Coordinates of C-alpha atoms and ligand atoms in Angstrom, one line a residue:
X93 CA 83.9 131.1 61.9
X94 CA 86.5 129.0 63.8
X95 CA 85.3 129.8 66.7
X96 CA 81.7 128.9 65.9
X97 CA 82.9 125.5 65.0
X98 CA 85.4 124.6 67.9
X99 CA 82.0 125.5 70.4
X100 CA 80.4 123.1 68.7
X101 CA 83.4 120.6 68.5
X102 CA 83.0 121.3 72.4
X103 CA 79.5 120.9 72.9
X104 CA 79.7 117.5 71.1
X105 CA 82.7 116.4 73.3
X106 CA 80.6 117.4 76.5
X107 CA 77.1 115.0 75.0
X108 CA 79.5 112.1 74.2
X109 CA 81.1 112.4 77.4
X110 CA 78.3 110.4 78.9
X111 CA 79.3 107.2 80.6
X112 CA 80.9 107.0 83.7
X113 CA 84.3 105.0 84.4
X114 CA 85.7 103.9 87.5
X115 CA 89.3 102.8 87.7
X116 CA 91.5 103.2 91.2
X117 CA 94.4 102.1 92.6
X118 CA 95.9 100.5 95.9
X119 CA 98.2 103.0 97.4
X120 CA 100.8 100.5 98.9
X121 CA 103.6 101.9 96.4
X122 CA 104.8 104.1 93.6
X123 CA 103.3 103.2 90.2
X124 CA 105.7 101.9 87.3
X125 CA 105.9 100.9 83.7
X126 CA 103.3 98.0 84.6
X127 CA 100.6 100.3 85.5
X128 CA 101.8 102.7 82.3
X129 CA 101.3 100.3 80.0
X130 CA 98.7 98.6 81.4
X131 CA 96.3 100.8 82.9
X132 CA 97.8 104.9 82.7
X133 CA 98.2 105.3 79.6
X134 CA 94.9 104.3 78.8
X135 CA 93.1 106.7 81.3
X136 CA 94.8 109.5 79.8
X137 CA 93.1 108.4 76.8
X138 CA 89.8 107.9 78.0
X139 CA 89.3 111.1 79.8
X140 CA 88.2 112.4 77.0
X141 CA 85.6 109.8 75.7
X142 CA 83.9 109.6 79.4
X143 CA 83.4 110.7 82.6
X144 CA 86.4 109.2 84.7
X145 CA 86.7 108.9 88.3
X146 CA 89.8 107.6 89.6
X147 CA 90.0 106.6 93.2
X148 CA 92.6 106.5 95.1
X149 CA 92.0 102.8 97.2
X150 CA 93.8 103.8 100.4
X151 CA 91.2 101.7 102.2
X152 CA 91.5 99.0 100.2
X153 CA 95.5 99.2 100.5
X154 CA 94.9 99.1 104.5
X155 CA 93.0 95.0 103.4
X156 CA 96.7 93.4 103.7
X157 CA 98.6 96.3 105.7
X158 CA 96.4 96.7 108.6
X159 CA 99.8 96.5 111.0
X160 CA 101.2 99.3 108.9
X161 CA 99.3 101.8 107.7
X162 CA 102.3 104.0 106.9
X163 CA 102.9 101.9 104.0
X164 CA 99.6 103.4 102.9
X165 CA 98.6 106.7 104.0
X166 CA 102.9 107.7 102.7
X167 CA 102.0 106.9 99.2
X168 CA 98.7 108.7 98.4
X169 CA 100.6 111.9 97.0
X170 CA 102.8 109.4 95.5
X171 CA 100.4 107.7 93.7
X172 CA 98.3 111.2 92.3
X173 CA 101.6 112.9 91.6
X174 CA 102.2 110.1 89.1
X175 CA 98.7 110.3 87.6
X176 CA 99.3 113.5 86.4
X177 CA 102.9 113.2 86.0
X178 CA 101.4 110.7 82.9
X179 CA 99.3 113.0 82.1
X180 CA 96.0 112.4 83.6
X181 CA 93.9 116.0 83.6
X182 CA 92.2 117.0 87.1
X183 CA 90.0 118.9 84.7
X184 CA 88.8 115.6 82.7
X185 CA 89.3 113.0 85.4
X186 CA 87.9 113.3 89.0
X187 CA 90.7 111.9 91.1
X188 CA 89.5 111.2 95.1
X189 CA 90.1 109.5 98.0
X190 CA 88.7 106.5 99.3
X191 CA 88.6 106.9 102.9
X192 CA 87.5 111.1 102.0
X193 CA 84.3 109.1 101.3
X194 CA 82.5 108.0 103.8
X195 CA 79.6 106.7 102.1
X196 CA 81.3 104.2 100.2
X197 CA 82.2 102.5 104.0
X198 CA 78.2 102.9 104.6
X199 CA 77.3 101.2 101.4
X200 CA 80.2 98.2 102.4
X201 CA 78.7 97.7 105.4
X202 CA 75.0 97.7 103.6
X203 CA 76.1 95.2 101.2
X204 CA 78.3 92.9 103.8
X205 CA 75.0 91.3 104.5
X206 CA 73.8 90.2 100.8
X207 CA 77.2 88.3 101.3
X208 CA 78.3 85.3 102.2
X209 CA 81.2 84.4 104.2
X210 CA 81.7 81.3 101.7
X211 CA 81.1 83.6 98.7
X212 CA 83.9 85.4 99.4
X213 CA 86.2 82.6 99.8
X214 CA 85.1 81.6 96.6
X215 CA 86.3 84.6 94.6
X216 CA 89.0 83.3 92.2
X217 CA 91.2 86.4 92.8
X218 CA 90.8 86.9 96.7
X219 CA 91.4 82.7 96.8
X220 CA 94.4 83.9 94.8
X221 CA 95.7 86.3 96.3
X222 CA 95.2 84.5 100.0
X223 CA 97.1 81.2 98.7
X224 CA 100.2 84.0 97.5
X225 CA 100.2 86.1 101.1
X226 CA 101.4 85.2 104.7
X227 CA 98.0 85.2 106.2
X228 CA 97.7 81.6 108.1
X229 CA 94.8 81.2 109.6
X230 CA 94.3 84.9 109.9
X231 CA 92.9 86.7 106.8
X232 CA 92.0 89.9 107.9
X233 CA 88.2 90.3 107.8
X234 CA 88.7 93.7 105.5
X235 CA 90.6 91.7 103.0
X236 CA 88.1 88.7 103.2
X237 CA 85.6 91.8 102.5
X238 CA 87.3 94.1 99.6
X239 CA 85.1 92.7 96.8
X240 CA 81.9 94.3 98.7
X241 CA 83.8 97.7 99.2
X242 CA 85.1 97.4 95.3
X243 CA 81.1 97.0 94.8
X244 CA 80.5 100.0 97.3
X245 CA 82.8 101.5 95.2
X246 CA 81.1 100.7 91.7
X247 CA 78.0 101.5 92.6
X248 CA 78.7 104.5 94.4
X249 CA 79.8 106.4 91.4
X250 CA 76.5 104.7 89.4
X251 CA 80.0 103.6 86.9
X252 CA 78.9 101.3 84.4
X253 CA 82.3 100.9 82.6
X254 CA 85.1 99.8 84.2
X255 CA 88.5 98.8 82.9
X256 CA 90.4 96.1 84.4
X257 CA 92.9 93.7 84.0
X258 CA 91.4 90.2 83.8
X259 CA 92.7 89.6 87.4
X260 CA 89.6 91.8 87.8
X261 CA 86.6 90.2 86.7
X262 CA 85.3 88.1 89.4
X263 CA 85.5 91.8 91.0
X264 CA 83.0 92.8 88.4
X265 CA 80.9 89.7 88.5
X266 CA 80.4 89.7 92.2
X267 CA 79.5 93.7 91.9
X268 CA 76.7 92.5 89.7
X269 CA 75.5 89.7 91.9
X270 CA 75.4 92.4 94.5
X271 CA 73.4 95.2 92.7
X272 CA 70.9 92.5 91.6
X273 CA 70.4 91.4 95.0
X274 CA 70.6 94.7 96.6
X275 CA 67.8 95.9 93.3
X276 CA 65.3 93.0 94.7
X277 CA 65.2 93.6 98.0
X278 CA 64.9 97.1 97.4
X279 CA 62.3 96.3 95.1
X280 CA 63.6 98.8 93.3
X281 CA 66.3 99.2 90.5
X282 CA 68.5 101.6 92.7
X283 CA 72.0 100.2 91.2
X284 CA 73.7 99.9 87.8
X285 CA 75.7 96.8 87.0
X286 CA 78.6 97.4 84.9
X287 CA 81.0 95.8 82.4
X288 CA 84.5 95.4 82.4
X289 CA 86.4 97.2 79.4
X290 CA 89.1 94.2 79.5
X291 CA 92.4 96.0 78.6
X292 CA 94.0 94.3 75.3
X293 CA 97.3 94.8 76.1
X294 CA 99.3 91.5 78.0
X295 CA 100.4 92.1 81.7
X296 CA 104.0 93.5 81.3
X297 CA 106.8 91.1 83.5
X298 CA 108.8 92.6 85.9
X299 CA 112.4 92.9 84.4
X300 CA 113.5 89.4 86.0
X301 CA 111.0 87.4 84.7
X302 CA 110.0 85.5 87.4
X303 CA 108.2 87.6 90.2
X304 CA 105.5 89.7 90.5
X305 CA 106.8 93.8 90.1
X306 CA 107.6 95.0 93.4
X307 CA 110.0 97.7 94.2
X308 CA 111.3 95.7 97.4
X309 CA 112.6 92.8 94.9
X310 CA 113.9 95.6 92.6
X311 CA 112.7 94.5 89.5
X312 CA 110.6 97.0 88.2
X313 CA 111.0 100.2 86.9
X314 CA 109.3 102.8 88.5
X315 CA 108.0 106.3 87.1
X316 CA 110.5 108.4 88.2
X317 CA 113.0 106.1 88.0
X318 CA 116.7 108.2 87.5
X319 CA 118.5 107.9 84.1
X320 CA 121.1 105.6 86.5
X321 CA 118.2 103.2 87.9
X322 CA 116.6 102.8 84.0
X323 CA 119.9 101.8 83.1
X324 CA 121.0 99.3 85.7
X325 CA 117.1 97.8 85.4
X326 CA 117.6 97.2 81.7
X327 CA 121.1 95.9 82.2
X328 CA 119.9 93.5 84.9
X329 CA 117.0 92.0 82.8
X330 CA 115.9 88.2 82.1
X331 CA 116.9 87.4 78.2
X332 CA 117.6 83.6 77.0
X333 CA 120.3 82.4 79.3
X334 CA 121.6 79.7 76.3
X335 CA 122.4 83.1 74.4
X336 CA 125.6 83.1 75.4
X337 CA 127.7 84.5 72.5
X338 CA 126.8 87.1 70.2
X339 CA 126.7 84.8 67.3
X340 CA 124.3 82.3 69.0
X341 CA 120.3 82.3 67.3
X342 CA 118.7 83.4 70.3
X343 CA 114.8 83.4 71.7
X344 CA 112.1 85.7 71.5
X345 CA 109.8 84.1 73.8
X346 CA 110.7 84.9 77.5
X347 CA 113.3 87.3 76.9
X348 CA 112.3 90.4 78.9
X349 CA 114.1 92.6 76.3
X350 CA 112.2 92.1 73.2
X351 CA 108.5 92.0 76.1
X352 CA 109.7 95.5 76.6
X353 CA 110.3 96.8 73.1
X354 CA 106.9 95.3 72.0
X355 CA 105.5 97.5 74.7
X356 CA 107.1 100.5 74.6
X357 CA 109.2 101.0 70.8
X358 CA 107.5 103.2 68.5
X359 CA 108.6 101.3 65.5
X360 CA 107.0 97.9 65.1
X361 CA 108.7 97.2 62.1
X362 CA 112.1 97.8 63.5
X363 CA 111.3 95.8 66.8
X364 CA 110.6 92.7 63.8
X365 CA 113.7 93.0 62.3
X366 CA 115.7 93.1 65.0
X367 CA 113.7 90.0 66.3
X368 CA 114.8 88.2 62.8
X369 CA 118.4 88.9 63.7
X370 CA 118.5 88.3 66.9
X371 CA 116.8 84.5 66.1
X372 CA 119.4 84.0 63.4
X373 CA 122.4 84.9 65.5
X374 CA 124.5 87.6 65.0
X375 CA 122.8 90.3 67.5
X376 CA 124.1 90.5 70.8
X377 CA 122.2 91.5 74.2
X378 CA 123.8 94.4 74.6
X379 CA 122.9 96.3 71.9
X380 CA 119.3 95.2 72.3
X381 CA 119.1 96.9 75.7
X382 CA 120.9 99.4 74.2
X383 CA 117.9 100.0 71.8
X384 CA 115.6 99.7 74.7
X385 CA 117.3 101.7 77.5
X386 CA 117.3 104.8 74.8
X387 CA 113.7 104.1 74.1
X388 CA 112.6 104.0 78.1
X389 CA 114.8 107.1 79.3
X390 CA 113.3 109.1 76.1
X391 CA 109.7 107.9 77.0
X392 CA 110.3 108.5 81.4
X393 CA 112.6 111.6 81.0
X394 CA 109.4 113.8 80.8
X395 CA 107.3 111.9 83.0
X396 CA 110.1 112.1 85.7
X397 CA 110.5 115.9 85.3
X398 CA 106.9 116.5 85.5
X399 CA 106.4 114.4 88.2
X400 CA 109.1 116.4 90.2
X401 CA 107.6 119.4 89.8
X402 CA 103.6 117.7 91.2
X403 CA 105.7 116.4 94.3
X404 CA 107.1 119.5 94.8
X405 CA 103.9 121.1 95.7
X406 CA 102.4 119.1 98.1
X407 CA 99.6 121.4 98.8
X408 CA 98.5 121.5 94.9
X409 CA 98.0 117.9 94.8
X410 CA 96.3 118.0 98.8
X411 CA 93.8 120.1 96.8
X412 CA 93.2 118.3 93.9
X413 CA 91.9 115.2 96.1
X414 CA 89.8 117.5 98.2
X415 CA 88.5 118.6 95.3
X416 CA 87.8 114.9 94.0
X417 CA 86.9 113.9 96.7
X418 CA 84.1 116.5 97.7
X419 CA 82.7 116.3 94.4
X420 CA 82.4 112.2 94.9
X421 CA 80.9 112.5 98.1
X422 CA 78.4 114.6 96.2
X423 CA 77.8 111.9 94.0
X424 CA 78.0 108.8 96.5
X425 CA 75.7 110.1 99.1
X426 CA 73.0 109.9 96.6
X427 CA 73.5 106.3 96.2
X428 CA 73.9 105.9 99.8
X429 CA 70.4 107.6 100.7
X430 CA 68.6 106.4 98.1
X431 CA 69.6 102.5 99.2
X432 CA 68.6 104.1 102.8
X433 CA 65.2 105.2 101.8
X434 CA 64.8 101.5 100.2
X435 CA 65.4 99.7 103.1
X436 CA 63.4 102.1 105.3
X437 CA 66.5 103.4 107.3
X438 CA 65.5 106.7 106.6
X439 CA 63.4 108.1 110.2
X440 CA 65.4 111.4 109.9
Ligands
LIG648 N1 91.2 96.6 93.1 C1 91.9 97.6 92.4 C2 93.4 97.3 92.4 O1 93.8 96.4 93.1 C3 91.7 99.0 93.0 C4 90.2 99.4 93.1 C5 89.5 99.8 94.2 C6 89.3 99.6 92.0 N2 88.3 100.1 94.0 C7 88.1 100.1 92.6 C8 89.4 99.4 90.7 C9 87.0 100.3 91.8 C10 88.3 99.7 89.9 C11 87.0 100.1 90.5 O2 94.2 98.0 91.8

């Protein structure tokens, strides 16, 4: 009897498991409690709703570190030892390699032509992100370009959901621009646009306040961050400077401290009351990070261990991206000759 019903409890998982999700990553570093909140622990929880492909951007990491691709190519086992450090399941999530891929390069280079120069330049988050970089008068071409590989990427894997930060969306927007142009010169409805599944929760800080998180400045916490480097980070962080004796009312807003237990404290209601006090005076900063430096080495002490034991075995993890990535190549061939055969490039 209970094994009648948990077939059909996995029958039904496997006909709701229908849509497919694309999320990746930049490897250009470890991941921390930024990507936890704000994009891991999510996969972990999608993976069983739909059919999730991560990938691995490698490529995309090379856009702004084309003089050092050692920054790149050293974090890839990084990167998919903390994916399932968090928990995410090779056996619910397809996890590949960008550059494994060849077709999604094809598809880029297909696409680069629908494309304008000008169009490009326009995109919010590349205008962005050029205006915050060192690039002069030299953008690389490939970072100029990322949005048409991101849409090589989308459409590649036919994903019609993909979560993102709102950083993200002209990234979706110009993907659809593309598979509608790409759709009428092909005459044909060859690509899927996709939606954005906006993520609800706010960007985390880094534990200054001020700067972006980046493990050169030192002021975020990263995965397997020791017991000792948790505790420095949350000794080190941004609260309300005019807080200065315990008895003081002190603020909420801007104080790193209480950013952090909203994200990651269990008990809401305790996380309120200890806001009460700590407005009224009478709560000092060092018992809240206390409170939150017991909270973050509970929630990364089995993360860190698990993670250990992934890096440990380089050759497990080697295989889990050939795996991916052989599966993906499967999938984004397809696409490739079926934009191919469209456009007549198809003699043999
Ligand atoms: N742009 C993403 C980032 O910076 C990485 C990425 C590459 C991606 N290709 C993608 C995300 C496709 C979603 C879908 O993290």
């Amino acid at each position: 009897m209970v094994k009648i019903r948990s077939h059909i409890l996995q029958n039904q998982t496997h006909t709701i498991k229908k849509e497919k999700i694309l999320t990746g990553d930049r490897a250009t570093g470890q991941l921390h409690l930024g990507h936890f909140v704000g994009s891991l622990q999510q996969r972990v929880a999608l993976q069983y709703k739909y059919e999730q492909t991560i990938l691995v951007a490698d490529l995309q990491g090379l856009t702004d570190n084309g003089h050092n691709p050692h920054k790149v190519s050293s974090n890839i086992l990084n990167v998919v030892a903390d994916y399932l450090a968090v928990g995410i399941d090779p056996r619910e999530t397809t996890i590949c390699l960008q550059s494994a891929i060849p077709a999604l390069s094809e598809l880029t280079m297909y696409y680069s032509n629908l494309v304008s120069v000008s169009r490009l330049q326009r995109n919010p988050t590349v205008k962005n992100e050029i205006a915050g970089k060192s690039f002069g008068d030299s953008i690389p071409t490939g970072f100029l370009m990322y949005p048409i590989s991101q849409a090589a990427d989308i459409t590649a894997f036919k994903a019609t959901l993909i979560p993102v930060g709102d950083d993200q969306l002209p990234m979706i927007e110009q993907t659809n621009e593309i598979v509608r142009k790409l759709n009428h010169v092909a005459q044909d409805n060859i690509l899927v646009e996709c939606r954005p599944l906006l993520s609800k929760v706010p960007r985390l800080p880094s534990s200054d306040g001020k700067h972006k998180m980046s493990k050169s400045m030192g002021n975020c916490i990263l995965l397997n961050a020791s017991e000792k480097d948790i505790s420095k980070a949350v000794k080190s962080m941004y609260t309300d400077p005019n807080h200065l004796a315990v008895e003081d009312p002190g603020q909420i807003v801007g104080n790193i401290v209480f950013t952090y237990l909203d994200a990651f404290h269990p008990d809401i209601a305790f996380v309120d009351e200890l806001k009460v006090r700590y407005q009224k005076g009478g709560l000092g900063d060092g018992t809240t990070k206390k409170i939150l430096e017991e909270c973050l080495q509970e929630i990364l002490k089995p993360i860190r261990k698990r993670r250990e034991m992934f890096i440990s075995d380089k050759a497990q993890l080697i295989e889990i991206l050939r795996t991916g990535s052989r599966k993906s190549q499967e999938e984004s061939n397809q696409v490739l000759n079926n934009v191919k055969q469209a456009f007549g490039f198809n003699l043999f």
